[in-house]
Amino acid sequence: MDQVELRQWEARCIQEEPPWCTAACPLSVDARAVCGHLAAGRPGGVDEAWAVLCRTLPLPGILARICDAPCKSACLRAQRGGGLEMGALERFCAERATRTPRLAALPSRGKSAAVYGAGLAGLAAAWDLGRKGLAVTLYMDDPGKALLDRYPGRLPSDAVAQALDGLARLGVALAPAQALDRGAARAALAGFDAVVADPELAPAEALGLLPDPVTLAGDVPGLFAASLPGVDSPAALAALGRRMATSVERHAQAASLAAGREREGVFATRLFTDISQVADLAPAPVPEAGYGPEEARAEAARCLDCQCLECVRHCAYLEHYGSYPKVYARRVFNNEAIVMGSRQANEFINSCMLCGLCAQVCPTDFAVADLCLDARQGMVARGRMPPSAHEFALRDMAFANGPHSALARPAPGQPASPWAFFPGCQLPASDPGTTTRLYALARQALPQGCGLLLRCCGAPARWAGQDATADAATASLCDDWEALGKPRLAVACPSCVVTLKAELPEAEVRSLWEILADAGLPAPESAPGRTLAVHDPCASRHDPGQRRALRGLLDRLGAAWTEPAHSGESTECCGFGGLLVHANPPLGAEVARRRGQASPEDFVTTCAMCRDLLARAGKRCLHLADLLAPGPDPDPAARSAPGHSRRRENRARLKEDLMRDLWPDSAESLEPEPWAGVAVTFTPEAAARLEERRILVSDVQKVLHAVEQSGRFLKNSETGRRLAAHRPVAVTYWVDYAPDGAGGFTVHNVWSHRMQVREVA
Amino acid sequence: MSTLKVLEGDFSAWTCAACGQPLAMRPVELDYLGSRFTVELPACPACGQALIPEDLAQGKMAQVEKLLEDK
Amino acid sequence: MTRATAEVPFWARPGMRTVVGDALRPGGLDLTRRGLALAGVPRGSRVLDAGCGPGATLDFLAGQGLRPCGLDLNPPGPAPSAPGRNAHPRVAGDVEALPFADSVFGAVFCECVLSLVPDPDRAMRELVRVLAPGGCLVVSDLLRTDNAPRMRHAGSRAPGSCAAGAFGFARMLGMLQANGLFPRAVENHTRLLKELAASLLFLGELVSRPTCATGYFLLVAGKTGETPCSTTPACG
C-alpha cells in the first residue's frame, strides 16, 4: 500500500464525517459534543458544553442566546420525534455555565482591518479578526445598544457588556459609525490591509459589488462584502462575518482566498447513521424562561449521537480492536511501512475473517478484507509473517492433500465420470460417515456417473497470504482433475465453491445443494420436529443460488425453518474465515459464541466448519447432510466437534474405507509411519491440553518413538514419571508420561515451544 | 549477555535416564528467528539434555516468541 | 527506588543490570564498540560519555586507548564488582548545559540518553559545541516509528518513559542538520531492542510486551565540510 492508496482507503471510511447538525450549522458548531456533555450529567458537564460553544461561536454569550438553530431541521432526530432544541440548549449553557474559557488572540503580524458594522456579521468579523491577531477597527455606534435593540428581550445587558469586553480584550478598537459607499470603501483601503462591510449596513449591491460567493471578495483586493441572507438568521449573519474574516486573513497572508473552503459554512455530510431501530421521542416544550438543568439534560439525552460504525456494530473483530476502518487502514499502512521497529498490527491483520460483512453493511463498501489480505500477502513476501499464526492450518491442509487423505476416482465401475463429488477437506474430518452417505446421495442424483475428489481447495493458504503454497495446491488439484477427465464438480463446501471458481476457472463448479435441490430425490423421514434457524456460511454471502437451495431442501424435507438475525447477504462468519480461529483463538471463540446467539433455535448449515465451530461454542447445530443423508446418531445437532487429531484420523479412515469398499482393485497400501505403532492413552487433562495447544496424537507418538530409538528421556524420582522432547520440524513437543506396563504409554501432559534449545557443552 | 535466570523451583528430583546423572542448573542457549538467549535451565551435566518446564514453554517462552515474530 | 515496580522506568529496573551488565541499553557495550569502529577516533583522544551512568562505557573506552570523561546528572558510586572505576574523571552535570569548554572532545558518545532529555535540541547543541574539529558524535537511541509526536514532558518518569521520548528519524536528522552535522553511518539495531525486551520478559521484569512502535538505531555523525577522523583509529 502506498500513500495514495492509504488516502483512498481513509477517504472511503465516513466515520469521521461530521454529523448533520454540524454540517447544517453555518458556523459548524459541534452540537453532538454539546449534547454529549449535557446528557452525561457529570459535574462540570455544563462548563464543558459551554467550552465547546465558546471554541466555535463568535461572541458566544450573544449568539448562544439568539441562535436560530438551523441544525434543528437537519437533525436526524427530526425523523424520530423532533429535532434537538439546540437553541434552547445553547441558551441554557450560556446562562448556567460557571466558567468561560479565556480568549487569546494570536500575536500580531502587523496587519489591520476595518470593519464597517451594524450587526452580527460585522461583530463576528471583528471578533474573528481580533482572535487572528489583526488590529481591528470596528466602525459602529454603541454596538451594545444596537444588539439590545435588534434582539429585544433576548439579551441580558451583562451578557452584552461581557461580549463587548471580549472584543476589547481582543484588541478591537471602536470608532464612530460611518456610512459606507463604494468610494469610501476603496478610500479606507489606503489605511487598512482589508475592509469588511457588514451587509446590514452596506450590502454588496449598495457598494456596486458582485462578490464571489466563496470568498466574498469584491473587485478591489482587500475589500469584502456580502448580500443579506434570505432569512433573518443570526447564525447565517455571523457566518457571513466569519467567512469575510477568513478571506481577510488569507488576503493578509497573500494566500489563496478560495482554496480548501468547500466545507466552510453549510455543506452535505457523508456520514451515515442507522436510525431504523430508534423509537420516536418528542422534545418537551421549551419554557419561556428556558430550560432548567433537568430539562436540559433530558433534551440533550434525545441526541442520537450520530456515528456510522456500521461495520463495528456488526463485527466482533472490528469492535475488538477499539477503532474503525479509517484508523485501521493507517495502522496497516504503518505496519507495512516500518523500516526500523516492531510491528504492532500483525495480529490485527491476521484476525480478519475475510468474510465481507463490513463491505456489505458499509455505506461506501469499505472491505477490510481487501486491506488485510493484501497486507498478509505483503508480509509473506517480505518474510515477516509470524510463523505461529497459520502454521497449524497449513500443516492440516498439507495432510488433507497428502497420501493418507487425498483421493481422486471416477465412479465405481466407470473408467471416467462426467461428475465428481468434492466434499471439501473439513466434512471428511468432521464426519466421515456422513461424507460417505452424502457421496451415495450424490451418485443417486447424478446417475450419469459421479466420481470422488478428496482434497483441500487451497483456501487456507490463500487466506494466509501464502500464494505460492496455494498455487502449488491448486496445481496438484488440477492434475487430479485432469486425470479424472475434467469432470464437472459437485461441491459441498461453500468456501470450496468460491475458491474453485476462482482457482480452477476451466472447471464447471456447482454447489452440491443446488444439484440435490434440482434432482427432486425423495426426502428421508428425518425432519426434526422443531424449527431450525438457517445459518448461511459466509462464503455463500454472494451466492443466492446456494442459499435458496438450502432453504428449498429444508422445505422439501418438511423442516420448519426461520432466518436468524443477520442472515443471507448479512450473514456472520463462524470464526473459521481468514483462519481467525488459528491466528487468534480467543477472538475466534468469541465470534462463534456471538454467532450462536443470533437465534434461540438449533442452527442448520451447509459448511462443516461452521457446524463444528458453533458446536464447539456450545450451540446445537446440524449439517444439512445430517438431514438429507441421516446416519445412526439420533441427535446429530448435539454432536461435539472432533479434536485436531481425530480430524486427521477421520480423513485417513474415510479414504481407507472408501478405497476398500468402492475401489478395492486400486487400493494402495501405504507403509505405516514408524511412529504409528506407539500405543498411547491420555488422561482427560492431557487430552484437553492436546486440543488447546494444537498438538496431535501423532506428534506425541513421534516423541515417544524418538525416545524408544535414542533412550533419551528425563526421570522424576518423586512422581516416577518421565519427560521427553522431540522436534520433528519447527516445533518442539514435550511429553510427560509413564509406561503403562503393557508396552504402551499413558500421557499426563503435553506442551510445546518454537524456540530451539541448544545445549551448551 | 550474561546467563538469564528464568526459573524458580526445585528440579532436584530430575535425572537424565540415558546418563544416570541428576540434572544441574546450567547455561543453555535458546534460538529463535536469528536471536539467541542464554538461560539457566536444569540440564544433564554429561549429555547436556535440558528440561523446559511447562510454565516456561507456555509462559515466558511463548511471549518471547511472539515478540520476536513481530519483526 | 521507593515507588512500586510498575512505575520503575524500563532502564532502571534491576533486571537491566543482569541483562546488559552496567551498560544500561540495548546491545550494551557491543554497540558502543560498533559505534567506535564506525567513528574512528585517534588513540589518546579525550572523549565524552554524556549520560555515563555507572561508567561501564568509560572503562571500555579507556581500554581502547582513549581518555574518557563521564557526565551524568547524578553520577552514582562505582558498581561493587568493578573497583577502580573512580579512576576516570566523572562530572555531575546536565547534558543540556555541559560544563565543558568548546571543542575539547575528539568524540562524544550519547547512548540511549537523548530520548530521556526534556530539551533534546538544546542537548544536541551542547554536544556539538564541545566536539573538536574533525570529531565524531556517536548516538544510539530509541526510534519512534509511528507518526505520533514526541511525548516527553520534563522529568517524566512514567512507565515506558524511555519510549515516550523516542524520536522519529526525520527529527533526529533535523537536529543534526541544525547543528552542522551530517550522518556518516546509520545502522538499524532494532533486533537488539527486541532482544533486550525479550530478555527482560524472560527475567519476569516485563509483564507484557512493549506497546509503542519503537526501533533502535546507531548513528555516527561528523561536522559538515570536515574530513573524517584521523587515519589511525583506536577502534577495537
PDB file of N, CA, C and O in Angstrom, chain B residues 1-6 30 32-37 39 56 60-61 63-64 66-71, chain C residues 17-21 27 30 191-192 194-204 206-210:
ATOM      1  N   MET B   1      25.777 -11.097  26.584  1.00  0.00           N
ATOM      2  CA  MET B   1      24.795 -11.043  27.680  1.00  0.00           C
ATOM      3  C   MET B   1      25.039 -12.170  28.663  1.00  0.00           C
ATOM      4  O   MET B   1      25.466 -13.252  28.280  1.00  0.00           O
ATOM      5  N   SER B   2      24.783 -11.901  29.895  1.00  0.00           N
ATOM      6  CA  SER B   2      25.009 -12.948  30.896  1.00  0.00           C
ATOM      7  C   SER B   2      23.847 -13.942  30.848  1.00  0.00           C
ATOM      8  O   SER B   2      22.843 -13.713  30.193  1.00  0.00           O
ATOM      9  N   THR B   3      24.027 -15.042  31.581  1.00  0.00           N
ATOM     10  CA  THR B   3      23.003 -16.076  31.606  1.00  0.00           C
ATOM     11  C   THR B   3      21.804 -15.593  32.409  1.00  0.00           C
ATOM     12  O   THR B   3      21.935 -15.116  33.522  1.00  0.00           O
ATOM     13  N   LEU B   4      20.634 -15.716  31.805  1.00  0.00           N
ATOM     14  CA  LEU B   4      19.411 -15.234  32.459  1.00  0.00           C
ATOM     15  C   LEU B   4      18.853 -16.304  33.373  1.00  0.00           C
ATOM     16  O   LEU B   4      18.730 -17.461  32.978  1.00  0.00           O
ATOM     17  N   LYS B   5      18.506 -15.878  34.574  1.00  0.00           N
ATOM     18  CA  LYS B   5      17.851 -16.814  35.487  1.00  0.00           C
ATOM     19  C   LYS B   5      16.349 -16.690  35.264  1.00  0.00           C
ATOM     20  O   LYS B   5      15.753 -15.680  35.593  1.00  0.00           O
ATOM     21  N   VAL B   6      15.761 -17.723  34.682  1.00  0.00           N
ATOM     22  CA  VAL B   6      14.354 -17.629  34.315  1.00  0.00           C
ATOM     23  C   VAL B   6      13.460 -18.522  35.152  1.00  0.00           C
ATOM     24  O   VAL B   6      12.241 -18.435  35.045  1.00  0.00           O
ATOM     25  N   LEU B  30      18.973 -20.651  23.766  1.00  0.00           N
ATOM     26  CA  LEU B  30      17.670 -20.719  23.104  1.00  0.00           C
ATOM     27  C   LEU B  30      17.726 -19.837  21.867  1.00  0.00           C
ATOM     28  O   LEU B  30      18.081 -18.670  21.959  1.00  0.00           O
ATOM     29  N   TYR B  32      15.750 -18.378  18.311  1.00  0.00           N
ATOM     30  CA  TYR B  32      14.517 -18.252  17.540  1.00  0.00           C
ATOM     31  C   TYR B  32      14.646 -17.095  16.574  1.00  0.00           C
ATOM     32  O   TYR B  32      15.014 -15.992  16.994  1.00  0.00           O
ATOM     33  N   LEU B  33      14.380 -17.365  15.332  1.00  0.00           N
ATOM     34  CA  LEU B  33      14.376 -16.329  14.286  1.00  0.00           C
ATOM     35  C   LEU B  33      15.625 -15.454  14.352  1.00  0.00           C
ATOM     36  O   LEU B  33      15.540 -14.238  14.222  1.00  0.00           O
ATOM     37  N   GLY B  34      16.749 -16.080  14.554  1.00  0.00           N
ATOM     38  CA  GLY B  34      18.007 -15.349  14.480  1.00  0.00           C
ATOM     39  C   GLY B  34      18.447 -14.677  15.756  1.00  0.00           C
ATOM     40  O   GLY B  34      19.515 -14.065  15.789  1.00  0.00           O
ATOM     41  N   SER B  35      17.654 -14.755  16.815  1.00  0.00           N
ATOM     42  CA  SER B  35      18.101 -14.188  18.092  1.00  0.00           C
ATOM     43  C   SER B  35      18.443 -15.318  19.046  1.00  0.00           C
ATOM     44  O   SER B  35      17.842 -16.387  18.998  1.00  0.00           O
ATOM     45  N   ARG B  36      19.411 -15.050  19.887  1.00  0.00           N
ATOM     46  CA  ARG B  36      19.886 -16.110  20.798  1.00  0.00           C
ATOM     47  C   ARG B  36      19.894 -15.591  22.219  1.00  0.00           C
ATOM     48  O   ARG B  36      20.295 -14.455  22.467  1.00  0.00           O
ATOM     49  N   PHE B  37      19.452 -16.423  23.133  1.00  0.00           N
ATOM     50  CA  PHE B  37      19.446 -16.059  24.556  1.00  0.00           C
ATOM     51  C   PHE B  37      20.093 -17.188  25.344  1.00  0.00           C
ATOM     52  O   PHE B  37      19.864 -18.361  25.042  1.00  0.00           O
ATOM     53  N   VAL B  39      20.061 -18.923  28.831  1.00  0.00           N
ATOM     54  CA  VAL B  39      19.278 -19.005  30.067  1.00  0.00           C
ATOM     55  C   VAL B  39      19.771 -20.176  30.893  1.00  0.00           C
ATOM     56  O   VAL B  39      20.344 -21.137  30.374  1.00  0.00           O
ATOM     57  N   LEU B  56       7.393 -22.461  31.683  1.00  0.00           N
ATOM     58  CA  LEU B  56       8.319 -21.652  30.904  1.00  0.00           C
ATOM     59  C   LEU B  56       7.927 -21.673  29.434  1.00  0.00           C
ATOM     60  O   LEU B  56       7.849 -20.623  28.778  1.00  0.00           O
ATOM     61  N   LYS B  60       6.688 -17.557  29.534  1.00  0.00           N
ATOM     62  CA  LYS B  60       7.665 -16.582  29.056  1.00  0.00           C
ATOM     63  C   LYS B  60       8.177 -16.884  27.653  1.00  0.00           C
ATOM     64  O   LYS B  60       8.339 -15.981  26.829  1.00  0.00           O
ATOM     65  N   MET B  61       8.411 -18.191  27.378  1.00  0.00           N
ATOM     66  CA  MET B  61       8.938 -18.522  26.042  1.00  0.00           C
ATOM     67  C   MET B  61       7.955 -18.110  24.964  1.00  0.00           C
ATOM     68  O   MET B  61       8.333 -17.556  23.933  1.00  0.00           O
ATOM     69  N   GLN B  63       5.740 -15.827  25.088  1.00  0.00           N
ATOM     70  CA  GLN B  63       5.721 -14.367  24.968  1.00  0.00           C
ATOM     71  C   GLN B  63       6.906 -13.870  24.149  1.00  0.00           C
ATOM     72  O   GLN B  63       6.785 -12.976  23.318  1.00  0.00           O
ATOM     73  N   VAL B  64       8.075 -14.439  24.426  1.00  0.00           N
ATOM     74  CA  VAL B  64       9.273 -14.013  23.698  1.00  0.00           C
ATOM     75  C   VAL B  64       9.147 -14.378  22.215  1.00  0.00           C
ATOM     76  O   VAL B  64       9.501 -13.594  21.339  1.00  0.00           O
ATOM     77  N   LYS B  66       6.487 -14.605  20.475  1.00  0.00           N
ATOM     78  CA  LYS B  66       5.572 -13.666  19.836  1.00  0.00           C
ATOM     79  C   LYS B  66       6.249 -12.320  19.603  1.00  0.00           C
ATOM     80  O   LYS B  66       6.098 -11.692  18.561  1.00  0.00           O
ATOM     81  N   LEU B  67       7.021 -11.871  20.589  1.00  0.00           N
ATOM     82  CA  LEU B  67       7.732 -10.600  20.459  1.00  0.00           C
ATOM     83  C   LEU B  67       8.679 -10.633  19.275  1.00  0.00           C
ATOM     84  O   LEU B  67       8.745  -9.711  18.464  1.00  0.00           O
ATOM     85  N   LEU B  68       9.425 -11.727  19.153  1.00  0.00           N
ATOM     86  CA  LEU B  68      10.395 -11.827  18.069  1.00  0.00           C
ATOM     87  C   LEU B  68       9.720 -12.006  16.710  1.00  0.00           C
ATOM     88  O   LEU B  68      10.252 -11.607  15.683  1.00  0.00           O
ATOM     89  N   GLU B  69       8.538 -12.631  16.706  1.00  0.00           N
ATOM     90  CA  GLU B  69       7.848 -12.834  15.434  1.00  0.00           C
ATOM     91  C   GLU B  69       7.374 -11.525  14.839  1.00  0.00           C
ATOM     92  O   GLU B  69       7.313 -11.383  13.624  1.00  0.00           O
ATOM     93  N   ASP B  70       7.012 -10.580  15.651  1.00  0.00           N
ATOM     94  CA  ASP B  70       6.534  -9.297  15.137  1.00  0.00           C
ATOM     95  C   ASP B  70       7.726  -8.442  14.779  1.00  0.00           C
ATOM     96  O   ASP B  70       7.940  -7.384  15.323  1.00  0.00           O
ATOM     97  N   LYS B  71       8.490  -8.916  13.802  1.00  0.00           N
ATOM     98  CA  LYS B  71       9.732  -8.208  13.474  1.00  0.00           C
ATOM     99  C   LYS B  71       9.531  -7.258  12.323  1.00  0.00           C
ATOM    100  O   LYS B  71       8.566  -7.339  11.595  1.00  0.00           O
TER     101      LYS B  71
ATOM    102  N   ARG C  17      20.500  -4.547  34.682  1.00  0.00           N
ATOM    103  CA  ARG C  17      21.914  -4.783  35.010  1.00  0.00           C
ATOM    104  C   ARG C  17      22.277  -6.224  34.664  1.00  0.00           C
ATOM    105  O   ARG C  17      23.348  -6.497  34.144  1.00  0.00           O
ATOM    106  N   THR C  18      21.357  -7.133  34.981  1.00  0.00           N
ATOM    107  CA  THR C  18      21.633  -8.539  34.697  1.00  0.00           C
ATOM    108  C   THR C  18      21.812  -8.758  33.208  1.00  0.00           C
ATOM    109  O   THR C  18      22.675  -9.488  32.776  1.00  0.00           O
ATOM    110  N   VAL C  19      20.948  -8.131  32.450  1.00  0.00           N
ATOM    111  CA  VAL C  19      20.923  -8.423  31.028  1.00  0.00           C
ATOM    112  C   VAL C  19      22.080  -7.771  30.287  1.00  0.00           C
ATOM    113  O   VAL C  19      22.754  -8.396  29.495  1.00  0.00           O
ATOM    114  N   VAL C  20      22.285  -6.518  30.516  1.00  0.00           N
ATOM    115  CA  VAL C  20      23.300  -5.822  29.719  1.00  0.00           C
ATOM    116  C   VAL C  20      24.474  -5.390  30.564  1.00  0.00           C
ATOM    117  O   VAL C  20      25.256  -4.557  30.147  1.00  0.00           O
ATOM    118  N   GLY C  21      24.574  -5.979  31.750  1.00  0.00           N
ATOM    119  CA  GLY C  21      25.671  -5.548  32.603  1.00  0.00           C
ATOM    120  C   GLY C  21      25.452  -4.107  32.979  1.00  0.00           C
ATOM    121  O   GLY C  21      24.329  -3.645  33.090  1.00  0.00           O
ATOM    122  N   GLY C  27      22.039  -3.797  23.465  1.00  0.00           N
ATOM    123  CA  GLY C  27      23.343  -4.057  22.851  1.00  0.00           C
ATOM    124  C   GLY C  27      24.502  -3.832  23.796  1.00  0.00           C
ATOM    125  O   GLY C  27      25.613  -4.271  23.523  1.00  0.00           O
ATOM    126  N   ASP C  30      28.555  -3.804  23.227  1.00  0.00           N
ATOM    127  CA  ASP C  30      28.780  -4.231  21.836  1.00  0.00           C
ATOM    128  C   ASP C  30      28.445  -3.115  20.862  1.00  0.00           C
ATOM    129  O   ASP C  30      29.122  -2.926  19.851  1.00  0.00           O
ATOM    130  N   ARG C 191      16.709  -5.144  16.335  1.00  0.00           N
ATOM    131  CA  ARG C 191      16.783  -6.508  16.876  1.00  0.00           C
ATOM    132  C   ARG C 191      17.330  -6.475  18.304  1.00  0.00           C
ATOM    133  O   ARG C 191      16.852  -7.201  19.184  1.00  0.00           O
ATOM    134  N   LEU C 192      18.327  -5.626  18.554  1.00  0.00           N
ATOM    135  CA  LEU C 192      18.902  -5.558  19.897  1.00  0.00           C
ATOM    136  C   LEU C 192      17.867  -5.085  20.910  1.00  0.00           C
ATOM    137  O   LEU C 192      17.837  -5.545  22.051  1.00  0.00           O
ATOM    138  N   LYS C 194      14.640  -5.539  20.652  1.00  0.00           N
ATOM    139  CA  LYS C 194      13.719  -6.643  20.870  1.00  0.00           C
ATOM    140  C   LYS C 194      14.351  -7.688  21.767  1.00  0.00           C
ATOM    141  O   LYS C 194      13.700  -8.248  22.637  1.00  0.00           O
ATOM    142  N   GLU C 195      15.632  -7.932  21.544  1.00  0.00           N
ATOM    143  CA  GLU C 195      16.284  -8.949  22.359  1.00  0.00           C
ATOM    144  C   GLU C 195      16.393  -8.483  23.802  1.00  0.00           C
ATOM    145  O   GLU C 195      16.261  -9.283  24.739  1.00  0.00           O
ATOM    146  N   LEU C 196      16.590  -7.189  23.991  1.00  0.00           N
ATOM    147  CA  LEU C 196      16.608  -6.667  25.352  1.00  0.00           C
ATOM    148  C   LEU C 196      15.242  -6.847  25.984  1.00  0.00           C
ATOM    149  O   LEU C 196      15.113  -7.314  27.121  1.00  0.00           O
ATOM    150  N   ALA C 197      14.206  -6.489  25.250  1.00  0.00           N
ATOM    151  CA  ALA C 197      12.850  -6.655  25.778  1.00  0.00           C
ATOM    152  C   ALA C 197      12.568  -8.127  26.049  1.00  0.00           C
ATOM    153  O   ALA C 197      11.961  -8.476  27.072  1.00  0.00           O
ATOM    154  N   ALA C 198      13.011  -8.996  25.133  1.00  0.00           N
ATOM    155  CA  ALA C 198      12.787 -10.429  25.328  1.00  0.00           C
ATOM    156  C   ALA C 198      13.496 -10.916  26.584  1.00  0.00           C
ATOM    157  O   ALA C 198      12.942 -11.699  27.361  1.00  0.00           O
ATOM    158  N   SER C 199      14.716 -10.431  26.777  1.00  0.00           N
ATOM    159  CA  SER C 199      15.454 -10.843  27.975  1.00  0.00           C
ATOM    160  C   SER C 199      14.746 -10.390  29.237  1.00  0.00           C
ATOM    161  O   SER C 199      14.670 -11.127  30.218  1.00  0.00           O
ATOM    162  N   LEU C 200      14.227  -9.188  29.201  1.00  0.00           N
ATOM    163  CA  LEU C 200      13.501  -8.710  30.381  1.00  0.00           C
ATOM    164  C   LEU C 200      12.237  -9.527  30.599  1.00  0.00           C
ATOM    165  O   LEU C 200      11.837  -9.780  31.723  1.00  0.00           O
ATOM    166  N   LEU C 201      11.602  -9.945  29.498  1.00  0.00           N
ATOM    167  CA  LEU C 201      10.440 -10.833  29.606  1.00  0.00           C
ATOM    168  C   LEU C 201      10.842 -12.128  30.286  1.00  0.00           C
ATOM    169  O   LEU C 201      10.172 -12.619  31.181  1.00  0.00           O
ATOM    170  N   PHE C 202      11.974 -12.682  29.850  1.00  0.00           N
ATOM    171  CA  PHE C 202      12.454 -13.934  30.443  1.00  0.00           C
ATOM    172  C   PHE C 202      12.691 -13.775  31.934  1.00  0.00           C
ATOM    173  O   PHE C 202      12.428 -14.663  32.729  1.00  0.00           O
ATOM    174  N   LEU C 203      13.211 -12.619  32.319  1.00  0.00           N
ATOM    175  CA  LEU C 203      13.516 -12.416  33.731  1.00  0.00           C
ATOM    176  C   LEU C 203      12.273 -12.080  34.534  1.00  0.00           C
ATOM    177  O   LEU C 203      12.344 -11.947  35.736  1.00  0.00           O
ATOM    178  N   GLY C 204      11.157 -11.905  33.862  1.00  0.00           N
ATOM    179  CA  GLY C 204       9.950 -11.532  34.572  1.00  0.00           C
ATOM    180  C   GLY C 204       9.904 -10.062  34.905  1.00  0.00           C
ATOM    181  O   GLY C 204       9.048  -9.625  35.651  1.00  0.00           O
ATOM    182  N   LEU C 206       9.408  -7.665  32.683  1.00  0.00           N
ATOM    183  CA  LEU C 206       8.405  -7.034  31.830  1.00  0.00           C
ATOM    184  C   LEU C 206       7.194  -7.943  31.878  1.00  0.00           C
ATOM    185  O   LEU C 206       7.295  -9.116  31.565  1.00  0.00           O
ATOM    186  N   VAL C 207       6.062  -7.393  32.246  1.00  0.00           N
ATOM    187  CA  VAL C 207       4.897  -8.258  32.365  1.00  0.00           C
ATOM    188  C   VAL C 207       4.202  -8.435  31.023  1.00  0.00           C
ATOM    189  O   VAL C 207       3.654  -9.468  30.716  1.00  0.00           O
ATOM    190  N   SER C 208       4.233  -7.384  30.212  1.00  0.00           N
ATOM    191  CA  SER C 208       3.584  -7.511  28.899  1.00  0.00           C
ATOM    192  C   SER C 208       4.485  -6.916  27.847  1.00  0.00           C
ATOM    193  O   SER C 208       5.441  -6.218  28.169  1.00  0.00           O
ATOM    194  N   ARG C 209       4.184  -7.175  26.608  1.00  0.00           N
ATOM    195  CA  ARG C 209       5.032  -6.684  25.548  1.00  0.00           C
ATOM    196  C   ARG C 209       4.951  -5.165  25.454  1.00  0.00           C
ATOM    197  O   ARG C 209       3.900  -4.593  25.672  1.00  0.00           O
ATOM    198  N   PRO C 210       6.069  -4.546  25.112  1.00  0.00           N
ATOM    199  CA  PRO C 210       6.034  -3.088  24.931  1.00  0.00           C
ATOM    200  C   PRO C 210       5.041  -2.735  23.827  1.00  0.00           C
ATOM    201  O   PRO C 210       4.949  -3.440  22.830  1.00  0.00           O
TER     202      PRO C 210
END
